[in-house]
Coordinates of N, CA and C in Angstrom, one line a residue:
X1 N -14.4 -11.5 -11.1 CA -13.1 -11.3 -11.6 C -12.2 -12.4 -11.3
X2 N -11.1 -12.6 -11.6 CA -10.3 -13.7 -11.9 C -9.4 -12.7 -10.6
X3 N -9.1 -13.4 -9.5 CA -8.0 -13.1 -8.6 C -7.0 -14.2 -8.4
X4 N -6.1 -13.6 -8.5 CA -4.9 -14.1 -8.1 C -5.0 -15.2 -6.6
X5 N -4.0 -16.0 -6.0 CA -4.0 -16.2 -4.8 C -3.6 -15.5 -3.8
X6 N -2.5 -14.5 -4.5 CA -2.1 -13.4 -3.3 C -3.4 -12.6 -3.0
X7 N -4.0 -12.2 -4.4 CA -5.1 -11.0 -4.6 C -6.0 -11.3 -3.5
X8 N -6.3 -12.8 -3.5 CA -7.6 -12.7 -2.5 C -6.9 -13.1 -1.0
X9 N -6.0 -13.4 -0.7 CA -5.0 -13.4 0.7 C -5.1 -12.5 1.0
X10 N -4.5 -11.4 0.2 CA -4.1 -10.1 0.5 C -5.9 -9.3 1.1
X11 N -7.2 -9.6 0.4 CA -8.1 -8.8 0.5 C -8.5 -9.5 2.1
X12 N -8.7 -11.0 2.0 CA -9.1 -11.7 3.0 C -8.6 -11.1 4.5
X13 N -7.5 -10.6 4.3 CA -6.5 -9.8 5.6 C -7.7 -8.8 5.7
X14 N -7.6 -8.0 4.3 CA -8.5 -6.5 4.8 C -9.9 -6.8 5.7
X15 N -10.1 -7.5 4.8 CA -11.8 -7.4 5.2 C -12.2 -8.1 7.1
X16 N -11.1 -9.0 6.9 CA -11.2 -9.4 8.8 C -10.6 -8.8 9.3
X17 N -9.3 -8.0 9.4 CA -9.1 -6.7 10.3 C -9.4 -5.5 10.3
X18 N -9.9 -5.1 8.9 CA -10.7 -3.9 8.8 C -12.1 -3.5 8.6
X19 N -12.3 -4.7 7.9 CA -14.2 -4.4 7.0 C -14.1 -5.1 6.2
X20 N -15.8 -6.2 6.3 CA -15.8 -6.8 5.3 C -16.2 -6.7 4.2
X21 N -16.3 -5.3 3.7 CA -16.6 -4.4 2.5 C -15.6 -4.6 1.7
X22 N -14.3 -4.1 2.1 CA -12.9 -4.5 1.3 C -12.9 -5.4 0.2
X23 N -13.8 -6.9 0.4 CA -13.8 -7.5 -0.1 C -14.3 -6.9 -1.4
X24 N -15.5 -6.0 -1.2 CA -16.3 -5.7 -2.3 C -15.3 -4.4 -3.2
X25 N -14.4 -4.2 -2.8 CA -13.7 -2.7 -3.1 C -12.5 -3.6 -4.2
X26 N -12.0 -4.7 -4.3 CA -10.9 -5.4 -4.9 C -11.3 -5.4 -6.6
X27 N -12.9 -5.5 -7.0 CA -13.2 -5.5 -8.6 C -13.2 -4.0 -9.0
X28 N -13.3 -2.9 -7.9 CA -13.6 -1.6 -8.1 C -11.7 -0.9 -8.5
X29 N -10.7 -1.8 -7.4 CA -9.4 -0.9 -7.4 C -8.6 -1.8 -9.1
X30 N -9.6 -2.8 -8.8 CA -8.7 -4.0 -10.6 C -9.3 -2.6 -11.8
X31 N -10.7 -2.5 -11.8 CA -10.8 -1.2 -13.0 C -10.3 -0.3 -12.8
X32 N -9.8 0.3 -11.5 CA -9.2 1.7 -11.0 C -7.9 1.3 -12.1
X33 N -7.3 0.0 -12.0 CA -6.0 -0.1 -12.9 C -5.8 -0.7 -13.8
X34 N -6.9 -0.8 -14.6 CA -7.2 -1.9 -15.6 C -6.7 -2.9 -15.8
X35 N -7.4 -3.4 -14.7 CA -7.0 -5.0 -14.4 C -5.4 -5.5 -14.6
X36 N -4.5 -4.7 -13.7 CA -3.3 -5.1 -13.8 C -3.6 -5.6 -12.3
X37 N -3.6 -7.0 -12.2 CA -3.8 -7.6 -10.6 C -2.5 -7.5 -10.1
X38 N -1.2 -7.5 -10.4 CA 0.0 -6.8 -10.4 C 0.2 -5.5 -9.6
X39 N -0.2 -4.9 -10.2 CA -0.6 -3.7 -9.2 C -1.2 -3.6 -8.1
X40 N -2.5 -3.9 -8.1 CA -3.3 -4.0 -7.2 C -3.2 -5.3 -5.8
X41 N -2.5 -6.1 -6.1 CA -1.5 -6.8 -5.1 C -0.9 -5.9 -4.3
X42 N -0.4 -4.9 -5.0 CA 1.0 -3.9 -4.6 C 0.2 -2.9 -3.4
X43 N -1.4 -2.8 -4.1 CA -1.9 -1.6 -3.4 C -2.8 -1.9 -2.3
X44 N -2.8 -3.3 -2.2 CA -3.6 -3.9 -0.8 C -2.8 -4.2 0.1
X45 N -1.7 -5.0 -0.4 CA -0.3 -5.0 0.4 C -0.2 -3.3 1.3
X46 N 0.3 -2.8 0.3 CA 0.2 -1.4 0.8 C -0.6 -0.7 2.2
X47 N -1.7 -1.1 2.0 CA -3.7 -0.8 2.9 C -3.2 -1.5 4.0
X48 N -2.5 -2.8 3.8 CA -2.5 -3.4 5.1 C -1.5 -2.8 5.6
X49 N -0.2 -2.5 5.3 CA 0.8 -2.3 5.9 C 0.4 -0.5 6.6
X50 N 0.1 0.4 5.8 CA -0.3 1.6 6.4 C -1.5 2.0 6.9
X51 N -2.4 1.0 7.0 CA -3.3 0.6 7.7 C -3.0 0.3 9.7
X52 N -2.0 -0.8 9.4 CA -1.6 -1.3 10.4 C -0.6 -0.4 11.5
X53 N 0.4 0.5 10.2 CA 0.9 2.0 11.4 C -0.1 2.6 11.6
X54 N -0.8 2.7 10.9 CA -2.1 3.7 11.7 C -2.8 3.6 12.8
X55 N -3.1 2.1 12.7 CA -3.7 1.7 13.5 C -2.5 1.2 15.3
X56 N -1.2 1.5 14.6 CA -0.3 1.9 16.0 C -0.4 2.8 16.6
X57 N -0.3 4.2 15.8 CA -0.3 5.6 15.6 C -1.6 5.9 16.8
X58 N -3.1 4.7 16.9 CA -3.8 5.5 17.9 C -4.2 5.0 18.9
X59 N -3.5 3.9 19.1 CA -3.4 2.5 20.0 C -2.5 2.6 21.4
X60 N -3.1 2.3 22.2 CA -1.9 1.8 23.2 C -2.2 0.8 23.8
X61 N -0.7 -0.1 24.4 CA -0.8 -1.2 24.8 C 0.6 -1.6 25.0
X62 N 1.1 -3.0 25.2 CA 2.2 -3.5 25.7 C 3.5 -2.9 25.0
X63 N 3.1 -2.5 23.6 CA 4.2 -2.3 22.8 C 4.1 -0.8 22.8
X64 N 5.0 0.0 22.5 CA 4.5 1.4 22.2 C 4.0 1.9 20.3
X65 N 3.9 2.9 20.3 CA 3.8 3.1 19.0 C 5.0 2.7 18.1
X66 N 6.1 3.3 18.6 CA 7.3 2.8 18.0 C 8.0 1.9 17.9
X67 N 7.4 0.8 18.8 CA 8.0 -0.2 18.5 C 6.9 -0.6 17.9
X68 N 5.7 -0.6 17.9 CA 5.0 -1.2 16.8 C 5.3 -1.4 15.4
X69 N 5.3 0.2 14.6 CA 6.0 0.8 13.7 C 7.1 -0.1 13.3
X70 N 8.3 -0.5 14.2 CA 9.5 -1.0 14.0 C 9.0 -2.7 13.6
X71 N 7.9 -3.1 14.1 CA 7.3 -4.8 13.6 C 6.9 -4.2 12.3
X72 N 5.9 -3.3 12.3 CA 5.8 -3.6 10.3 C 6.8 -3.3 9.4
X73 N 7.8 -2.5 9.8 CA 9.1 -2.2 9.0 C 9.8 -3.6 8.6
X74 N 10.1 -4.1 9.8 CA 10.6 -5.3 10.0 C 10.2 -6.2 8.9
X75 N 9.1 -6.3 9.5 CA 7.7 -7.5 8.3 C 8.1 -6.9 6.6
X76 N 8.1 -5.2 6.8 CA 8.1 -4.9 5.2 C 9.5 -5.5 5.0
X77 N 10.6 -5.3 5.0 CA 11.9 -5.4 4.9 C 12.3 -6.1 3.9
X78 N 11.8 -7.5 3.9 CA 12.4 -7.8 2.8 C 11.7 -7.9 1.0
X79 N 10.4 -7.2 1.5 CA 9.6 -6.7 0.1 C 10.4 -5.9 -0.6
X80 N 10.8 -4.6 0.6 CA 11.2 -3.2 0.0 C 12.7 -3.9 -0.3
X81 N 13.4 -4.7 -0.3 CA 14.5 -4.9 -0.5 C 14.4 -5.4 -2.7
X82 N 13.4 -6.9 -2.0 CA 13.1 -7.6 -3.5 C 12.4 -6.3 -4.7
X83 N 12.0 -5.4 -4.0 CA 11.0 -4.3 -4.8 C 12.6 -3.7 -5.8
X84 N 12.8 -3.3 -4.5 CA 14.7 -2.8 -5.3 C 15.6 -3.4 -6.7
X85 N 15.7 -4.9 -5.8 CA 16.1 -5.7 -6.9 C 15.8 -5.8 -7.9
X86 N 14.1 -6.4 -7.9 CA 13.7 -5.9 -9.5 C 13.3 -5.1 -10.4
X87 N 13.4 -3.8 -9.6 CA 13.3 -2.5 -10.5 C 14.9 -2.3 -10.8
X88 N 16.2 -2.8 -10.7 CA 17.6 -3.0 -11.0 C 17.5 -3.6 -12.1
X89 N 17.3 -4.9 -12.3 CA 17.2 -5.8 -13.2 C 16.0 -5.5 -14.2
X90 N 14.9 -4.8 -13.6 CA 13.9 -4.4 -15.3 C 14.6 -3.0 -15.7
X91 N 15.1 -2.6 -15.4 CA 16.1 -1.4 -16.1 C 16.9 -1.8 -16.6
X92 N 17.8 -2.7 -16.2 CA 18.4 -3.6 -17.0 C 18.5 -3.9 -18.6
X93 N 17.1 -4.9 -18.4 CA 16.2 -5.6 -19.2 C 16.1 -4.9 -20.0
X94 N 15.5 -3.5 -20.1 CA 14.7 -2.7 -20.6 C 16.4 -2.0 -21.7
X95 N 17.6 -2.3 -21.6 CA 18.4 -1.4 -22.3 C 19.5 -2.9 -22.9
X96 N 18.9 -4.0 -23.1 CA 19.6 -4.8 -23.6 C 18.9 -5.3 -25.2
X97 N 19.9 -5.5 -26.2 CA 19.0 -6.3 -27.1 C 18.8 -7.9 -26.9
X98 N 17.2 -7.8 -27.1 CA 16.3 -9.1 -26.9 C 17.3 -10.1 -28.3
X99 N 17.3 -9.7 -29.3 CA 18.1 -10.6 -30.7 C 19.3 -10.6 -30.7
X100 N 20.1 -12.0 -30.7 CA 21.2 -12.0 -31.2 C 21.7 -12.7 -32.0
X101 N 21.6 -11.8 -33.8 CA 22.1 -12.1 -35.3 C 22.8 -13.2 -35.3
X102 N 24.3 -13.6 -34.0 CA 25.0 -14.0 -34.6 C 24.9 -15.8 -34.2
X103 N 23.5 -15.7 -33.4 CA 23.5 -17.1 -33.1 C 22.3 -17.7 -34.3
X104 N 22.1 -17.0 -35.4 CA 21.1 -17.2 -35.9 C 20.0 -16.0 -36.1
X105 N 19.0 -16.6 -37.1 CA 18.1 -15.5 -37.3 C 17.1 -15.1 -36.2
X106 N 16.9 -14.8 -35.7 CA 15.4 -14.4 -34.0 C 15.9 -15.0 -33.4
X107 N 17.3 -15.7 -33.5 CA 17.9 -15.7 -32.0 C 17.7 -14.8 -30.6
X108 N 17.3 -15.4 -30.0 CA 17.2 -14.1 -28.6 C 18.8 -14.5 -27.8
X109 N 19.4 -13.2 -27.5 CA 20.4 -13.1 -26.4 C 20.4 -13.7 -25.5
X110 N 21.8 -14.4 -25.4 CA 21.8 -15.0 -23.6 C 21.5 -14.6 -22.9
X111 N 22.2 -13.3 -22.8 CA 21.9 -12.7 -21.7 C 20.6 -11.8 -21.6
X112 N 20.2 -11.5 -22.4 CA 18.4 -11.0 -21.9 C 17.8 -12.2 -21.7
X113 N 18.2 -13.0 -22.0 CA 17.3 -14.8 -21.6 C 17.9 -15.0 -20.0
X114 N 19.1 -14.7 -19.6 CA 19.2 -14.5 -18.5 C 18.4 -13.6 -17.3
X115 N 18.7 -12.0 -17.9 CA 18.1 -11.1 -17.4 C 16.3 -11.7 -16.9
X116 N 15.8 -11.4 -18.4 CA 14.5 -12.2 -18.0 C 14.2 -12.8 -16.7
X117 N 14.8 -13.6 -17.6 CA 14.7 -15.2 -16.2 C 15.0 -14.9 -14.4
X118 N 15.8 -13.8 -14.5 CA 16.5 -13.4 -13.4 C 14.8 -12.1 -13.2
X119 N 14.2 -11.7 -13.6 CA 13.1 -11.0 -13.1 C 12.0 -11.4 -13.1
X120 N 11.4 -12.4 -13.6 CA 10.8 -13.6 -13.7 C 11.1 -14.1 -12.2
X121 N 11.9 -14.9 -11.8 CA 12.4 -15.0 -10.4 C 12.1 -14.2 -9.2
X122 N 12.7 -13.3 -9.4 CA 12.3 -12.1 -8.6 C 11.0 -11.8 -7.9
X123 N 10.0 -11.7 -9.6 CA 8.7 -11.1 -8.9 C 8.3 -12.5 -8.5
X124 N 8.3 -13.7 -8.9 CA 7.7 -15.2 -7.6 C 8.3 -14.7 -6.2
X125 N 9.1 -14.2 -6.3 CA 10.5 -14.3 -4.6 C 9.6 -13.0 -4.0
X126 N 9.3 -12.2 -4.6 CA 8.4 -10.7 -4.3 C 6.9 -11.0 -3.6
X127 N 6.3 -12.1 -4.9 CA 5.1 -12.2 -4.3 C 4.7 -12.8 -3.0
X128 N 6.0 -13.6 -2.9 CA 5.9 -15.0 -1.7 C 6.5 -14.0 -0.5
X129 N 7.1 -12.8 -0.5 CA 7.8 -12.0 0.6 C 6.6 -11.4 1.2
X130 N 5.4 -10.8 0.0 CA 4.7 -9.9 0.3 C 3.1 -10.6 0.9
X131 N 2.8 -12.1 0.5 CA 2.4 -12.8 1.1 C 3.0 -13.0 2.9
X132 N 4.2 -13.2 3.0 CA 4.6 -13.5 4.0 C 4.4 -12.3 5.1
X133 N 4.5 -11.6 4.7 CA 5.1 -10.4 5.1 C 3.5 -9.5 5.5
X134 N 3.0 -10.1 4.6 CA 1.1 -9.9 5.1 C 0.6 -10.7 6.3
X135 N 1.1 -11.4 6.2 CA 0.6 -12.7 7.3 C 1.0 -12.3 8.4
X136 N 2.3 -11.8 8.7 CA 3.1 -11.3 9.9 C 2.3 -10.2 10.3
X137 N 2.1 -8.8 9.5 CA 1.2 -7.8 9.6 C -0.2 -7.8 10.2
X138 N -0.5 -8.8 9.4 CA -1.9 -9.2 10.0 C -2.0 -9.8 11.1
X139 N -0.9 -10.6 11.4 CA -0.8 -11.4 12.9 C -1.1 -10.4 13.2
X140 N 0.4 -9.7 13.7 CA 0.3 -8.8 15.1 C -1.1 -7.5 15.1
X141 N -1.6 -7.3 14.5 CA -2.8 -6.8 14.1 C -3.9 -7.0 14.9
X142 N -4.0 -7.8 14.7 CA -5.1 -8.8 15.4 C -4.5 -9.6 16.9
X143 N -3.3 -9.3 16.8 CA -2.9 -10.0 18.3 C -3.3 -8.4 19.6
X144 N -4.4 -8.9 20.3 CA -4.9 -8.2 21.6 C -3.6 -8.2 22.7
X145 N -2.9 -9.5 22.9 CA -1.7 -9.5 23.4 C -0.7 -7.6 23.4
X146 N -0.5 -7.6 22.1 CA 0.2 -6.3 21.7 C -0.4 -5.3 21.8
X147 N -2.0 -5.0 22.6 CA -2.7 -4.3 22.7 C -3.1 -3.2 20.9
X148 N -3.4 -4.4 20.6 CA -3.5 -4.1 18.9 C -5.5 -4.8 18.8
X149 N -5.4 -6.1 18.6 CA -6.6 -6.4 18.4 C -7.8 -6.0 17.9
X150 N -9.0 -5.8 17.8 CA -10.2 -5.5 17.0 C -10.4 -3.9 17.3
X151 N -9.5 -3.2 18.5 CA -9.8 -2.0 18.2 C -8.9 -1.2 17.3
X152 N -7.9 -1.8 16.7 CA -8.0 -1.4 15.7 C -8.1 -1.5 14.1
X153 N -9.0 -2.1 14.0 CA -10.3 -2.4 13.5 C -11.4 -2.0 13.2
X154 N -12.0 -1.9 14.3 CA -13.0 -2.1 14.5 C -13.6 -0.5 15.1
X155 N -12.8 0.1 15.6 CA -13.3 1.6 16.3 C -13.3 2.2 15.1
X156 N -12.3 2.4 14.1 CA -12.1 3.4 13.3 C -12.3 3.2 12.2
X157 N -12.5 1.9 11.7 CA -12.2 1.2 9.6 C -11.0 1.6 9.6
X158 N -11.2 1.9 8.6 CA -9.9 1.8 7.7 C -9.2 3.2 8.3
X159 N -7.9 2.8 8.2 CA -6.9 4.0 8.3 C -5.6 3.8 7.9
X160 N -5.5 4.4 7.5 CA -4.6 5.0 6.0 C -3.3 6.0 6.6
X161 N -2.2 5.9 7.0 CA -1.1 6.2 7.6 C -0.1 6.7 6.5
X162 N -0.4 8.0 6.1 CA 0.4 8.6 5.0 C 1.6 10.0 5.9
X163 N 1.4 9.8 7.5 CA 2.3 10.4 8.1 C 4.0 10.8 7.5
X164 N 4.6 11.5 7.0 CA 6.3 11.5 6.3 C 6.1 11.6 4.9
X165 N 5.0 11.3 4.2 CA 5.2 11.0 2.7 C 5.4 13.2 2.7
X166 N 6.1 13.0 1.2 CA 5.9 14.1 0.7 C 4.3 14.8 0.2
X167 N 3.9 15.8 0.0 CA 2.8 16.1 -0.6 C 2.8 15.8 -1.5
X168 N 3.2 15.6 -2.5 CA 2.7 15.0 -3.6 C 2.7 13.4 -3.6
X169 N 3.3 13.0 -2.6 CA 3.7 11.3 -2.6 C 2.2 11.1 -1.7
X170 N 1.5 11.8 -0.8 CA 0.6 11.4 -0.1 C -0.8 11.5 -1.4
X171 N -0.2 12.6 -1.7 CA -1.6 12.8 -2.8 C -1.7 11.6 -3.7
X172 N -0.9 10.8 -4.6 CA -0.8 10.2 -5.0 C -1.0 8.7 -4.4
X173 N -0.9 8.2 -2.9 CA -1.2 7.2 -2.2 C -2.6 7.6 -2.0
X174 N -3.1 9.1 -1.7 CA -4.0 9.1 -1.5 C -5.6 8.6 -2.4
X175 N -4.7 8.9 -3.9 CA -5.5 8.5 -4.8 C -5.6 6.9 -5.2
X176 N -4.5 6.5 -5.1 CA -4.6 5.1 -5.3 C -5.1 3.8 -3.7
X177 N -5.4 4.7 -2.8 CA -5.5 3.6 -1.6 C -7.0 4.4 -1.3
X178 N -7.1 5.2 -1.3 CA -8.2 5.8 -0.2 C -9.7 5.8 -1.1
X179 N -9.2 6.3 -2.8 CA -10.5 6.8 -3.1 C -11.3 5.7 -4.2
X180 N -10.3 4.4 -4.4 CA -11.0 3.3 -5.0 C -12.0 2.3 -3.7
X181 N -11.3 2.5 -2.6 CA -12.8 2.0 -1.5 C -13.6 2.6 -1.3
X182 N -13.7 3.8 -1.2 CA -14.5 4.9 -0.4 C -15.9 4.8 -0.9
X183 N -16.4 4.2 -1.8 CA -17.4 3.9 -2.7 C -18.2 2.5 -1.6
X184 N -17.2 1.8 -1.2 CA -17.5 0.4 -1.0 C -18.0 0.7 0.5
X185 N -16.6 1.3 1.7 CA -16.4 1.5 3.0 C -17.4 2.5 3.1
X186 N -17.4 4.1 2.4 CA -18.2 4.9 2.8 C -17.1 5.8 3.8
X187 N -16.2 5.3 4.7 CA -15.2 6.6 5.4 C -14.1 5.6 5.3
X188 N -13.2 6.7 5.4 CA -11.9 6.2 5.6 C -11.0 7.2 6.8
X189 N -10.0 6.9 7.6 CA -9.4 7.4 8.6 C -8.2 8.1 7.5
X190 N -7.5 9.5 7.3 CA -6.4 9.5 7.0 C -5.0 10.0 7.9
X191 N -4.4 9.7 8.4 CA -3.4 9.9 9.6 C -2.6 10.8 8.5
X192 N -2.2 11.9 9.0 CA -1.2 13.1 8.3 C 0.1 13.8 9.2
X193 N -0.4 13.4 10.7 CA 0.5 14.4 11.3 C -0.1 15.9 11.6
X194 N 0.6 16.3 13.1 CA 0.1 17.3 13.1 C 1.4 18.4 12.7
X195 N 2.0 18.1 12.4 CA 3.1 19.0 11.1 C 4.3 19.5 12.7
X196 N 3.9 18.8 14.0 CA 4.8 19.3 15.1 C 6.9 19.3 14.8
X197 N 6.9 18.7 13.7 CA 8.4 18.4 13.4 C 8.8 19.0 11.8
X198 N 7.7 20.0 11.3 CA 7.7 20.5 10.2 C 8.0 22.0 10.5
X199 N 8.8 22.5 9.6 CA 9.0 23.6 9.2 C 8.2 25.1 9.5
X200 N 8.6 26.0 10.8 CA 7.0 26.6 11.3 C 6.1 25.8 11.7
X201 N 5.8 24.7 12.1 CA 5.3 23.7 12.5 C 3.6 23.8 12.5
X202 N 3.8 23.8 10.9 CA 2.4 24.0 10.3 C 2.1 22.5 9.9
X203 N 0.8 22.2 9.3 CA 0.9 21.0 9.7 C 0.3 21.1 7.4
X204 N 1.4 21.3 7.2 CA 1.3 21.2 5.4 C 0.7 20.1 5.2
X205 N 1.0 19.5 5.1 CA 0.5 17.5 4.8 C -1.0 17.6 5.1
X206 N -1.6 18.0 6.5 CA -2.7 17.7 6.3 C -3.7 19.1 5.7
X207 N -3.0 19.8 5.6 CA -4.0 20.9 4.6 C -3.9 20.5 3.3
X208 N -2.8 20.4 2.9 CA -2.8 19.9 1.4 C -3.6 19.0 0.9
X209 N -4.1 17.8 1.7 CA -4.7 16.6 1.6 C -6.3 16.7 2.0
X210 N -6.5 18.0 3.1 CA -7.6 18.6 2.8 C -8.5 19.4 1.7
X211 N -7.2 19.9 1.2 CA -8.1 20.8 -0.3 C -7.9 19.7 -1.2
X212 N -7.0 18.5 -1.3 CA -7.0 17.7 -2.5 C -8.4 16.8 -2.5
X213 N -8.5 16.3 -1.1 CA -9.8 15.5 -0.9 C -11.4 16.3 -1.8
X214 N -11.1 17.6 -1.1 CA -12.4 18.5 -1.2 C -12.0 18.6 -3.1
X215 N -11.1 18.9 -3.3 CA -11.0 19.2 -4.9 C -11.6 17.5 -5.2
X216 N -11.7 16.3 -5.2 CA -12.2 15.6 -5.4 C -13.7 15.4 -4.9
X217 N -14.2 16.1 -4.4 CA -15.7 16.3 -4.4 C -16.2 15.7 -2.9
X218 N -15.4 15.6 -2.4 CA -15.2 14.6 -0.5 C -15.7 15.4 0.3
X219 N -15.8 14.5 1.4 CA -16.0 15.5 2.4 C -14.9 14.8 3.5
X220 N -14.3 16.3 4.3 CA -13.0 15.7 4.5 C -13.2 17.0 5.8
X221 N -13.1 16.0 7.2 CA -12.6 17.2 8.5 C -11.4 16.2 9.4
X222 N -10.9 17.4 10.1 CA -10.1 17.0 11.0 C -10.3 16.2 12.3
X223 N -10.3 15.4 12.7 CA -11.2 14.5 13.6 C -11.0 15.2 14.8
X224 N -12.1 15.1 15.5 CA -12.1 15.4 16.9 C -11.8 15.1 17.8
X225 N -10.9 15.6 18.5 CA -9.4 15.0 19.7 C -8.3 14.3 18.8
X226 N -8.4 14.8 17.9 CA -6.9 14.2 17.1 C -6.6 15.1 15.6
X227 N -6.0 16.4 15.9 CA -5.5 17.5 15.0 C -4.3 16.9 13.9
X228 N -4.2 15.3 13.9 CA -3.4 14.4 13.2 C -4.0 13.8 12.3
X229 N -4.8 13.7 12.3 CA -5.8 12.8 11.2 C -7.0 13.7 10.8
X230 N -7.3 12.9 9.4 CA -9.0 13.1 8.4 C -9.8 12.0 8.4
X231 N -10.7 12.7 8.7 CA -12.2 11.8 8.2 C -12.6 11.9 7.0
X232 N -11.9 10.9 5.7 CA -12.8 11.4 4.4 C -14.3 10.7 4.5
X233 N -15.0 10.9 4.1 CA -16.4 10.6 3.2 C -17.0 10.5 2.0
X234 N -17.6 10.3 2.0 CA -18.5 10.3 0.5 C -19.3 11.8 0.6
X235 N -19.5 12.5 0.0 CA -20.6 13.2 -0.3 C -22.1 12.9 -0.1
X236 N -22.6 14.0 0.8 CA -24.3 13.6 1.2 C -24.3 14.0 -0.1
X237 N -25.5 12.9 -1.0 CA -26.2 13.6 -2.3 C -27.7 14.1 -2.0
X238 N -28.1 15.5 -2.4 CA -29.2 15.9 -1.6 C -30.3 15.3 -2.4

């Protein structure tokens, strides 16, 4: 497949702090979206960043969990900022006329020639944030110093930090991060919470993500010594 330079940046992170499978999971998540590498940028970016709370979430060391948490926020910051911006400006875009009659015939408008140009901009300033912003991620990842390093990595694969999302916001991360590797990796970690700050302090998030996994044909338990997280799988085929 034709990758981007973020595309394979971005996988090159996965595969040395999580699995070098990942690598093999990048032509499987491009068909998952038909080959919008755009997206799929968006959704490894993603792996690493909720990868990397997760991997705070079961860690300890110099930093605590929360200030870990507070480094990848940090790192995200100014993605989620540019992400903003240009979803402003393609709404924009999207309610302006592209022609304007009076400079001529298929004249295009200044100002969508502006617009444009002004989100055109954006997603370069996006890509180079979310590069950057990976790098940072991945540092402290891999830095043992932070009591981060290969264990987490390396004890668990992949883990997937969908802790606060809504149920249908996890279900939907869940579909787009967990179940285009799971073919490649074979398990994935999913961190949900044990619902101690929820409502009856049931732990909704991770039941719901239990029957959604198993409705996808998975095999999916609660890990042992940790009523916060799933073990998805692949299905024994007999």
């Amino acid at each position: 497949y034709q990758a981007s330079d973020l595309l394979r940046l971005l996988a090159g992170h996965l595969a040395t702090a999580v699995a070098p499978g990942l690598h093999d999971a990048v032509p499987a998540m491009l068909v998952h979206r038909r080959l919008d590498a755009a997206v799929v940028e968006k959704e490894l970016f993603e792996l690493i960043s909720r990868h990397a709370v997760g991997a705070a979430a079961r860690t300890s060391g110099s930093l605590d969990s929360r200030r870990k948490q507070e480094v990848y926020l940090e790192a995200r910051r100014p993605v989620v900022a540019l992400q903003r911006e240009l979803e402003r400006e393609a709404e924009k875009l999207a309610t302006l006329d592209k022609r304007d009659d009076r400079l001529g015939p298929g004249a295009v408008s200044a100002e969508w020639r502006s617009c444009r140009g002004r989100c055109d901009e954006l997603r370069e300033n996006l890509r180079a944030a979310q590069q950057n912003a990976a790098a940072s991620i991945f540092a402290t990842l891999n830095d043992e110093s932070l009591g981060m390093g290969s264990d987490a990595g390396e004890s668990e694969g992949l883990c997937i930090d969908l802790h606060g999302l809504h149920v249908a916001e996890a279900k939907a991360k869940f579909d787009e991060l967990v179940v285009p590797v799971l073919p490649v990796l074979g398990r994935c970690v999913v961190v949900t919470g044990r619902g101690s700050h929820s409502k009856g302090g049931e732990a909704a998030l991770r039941e719901a993500l239990v029957r959604h996994a198993r409705h996808r044909a998975l095999r999916c338990a609660v890990m042992q010594g940790n009523g916060g997280a799933l073990e998805i799988s692949l299905p024994v085929l007999e």
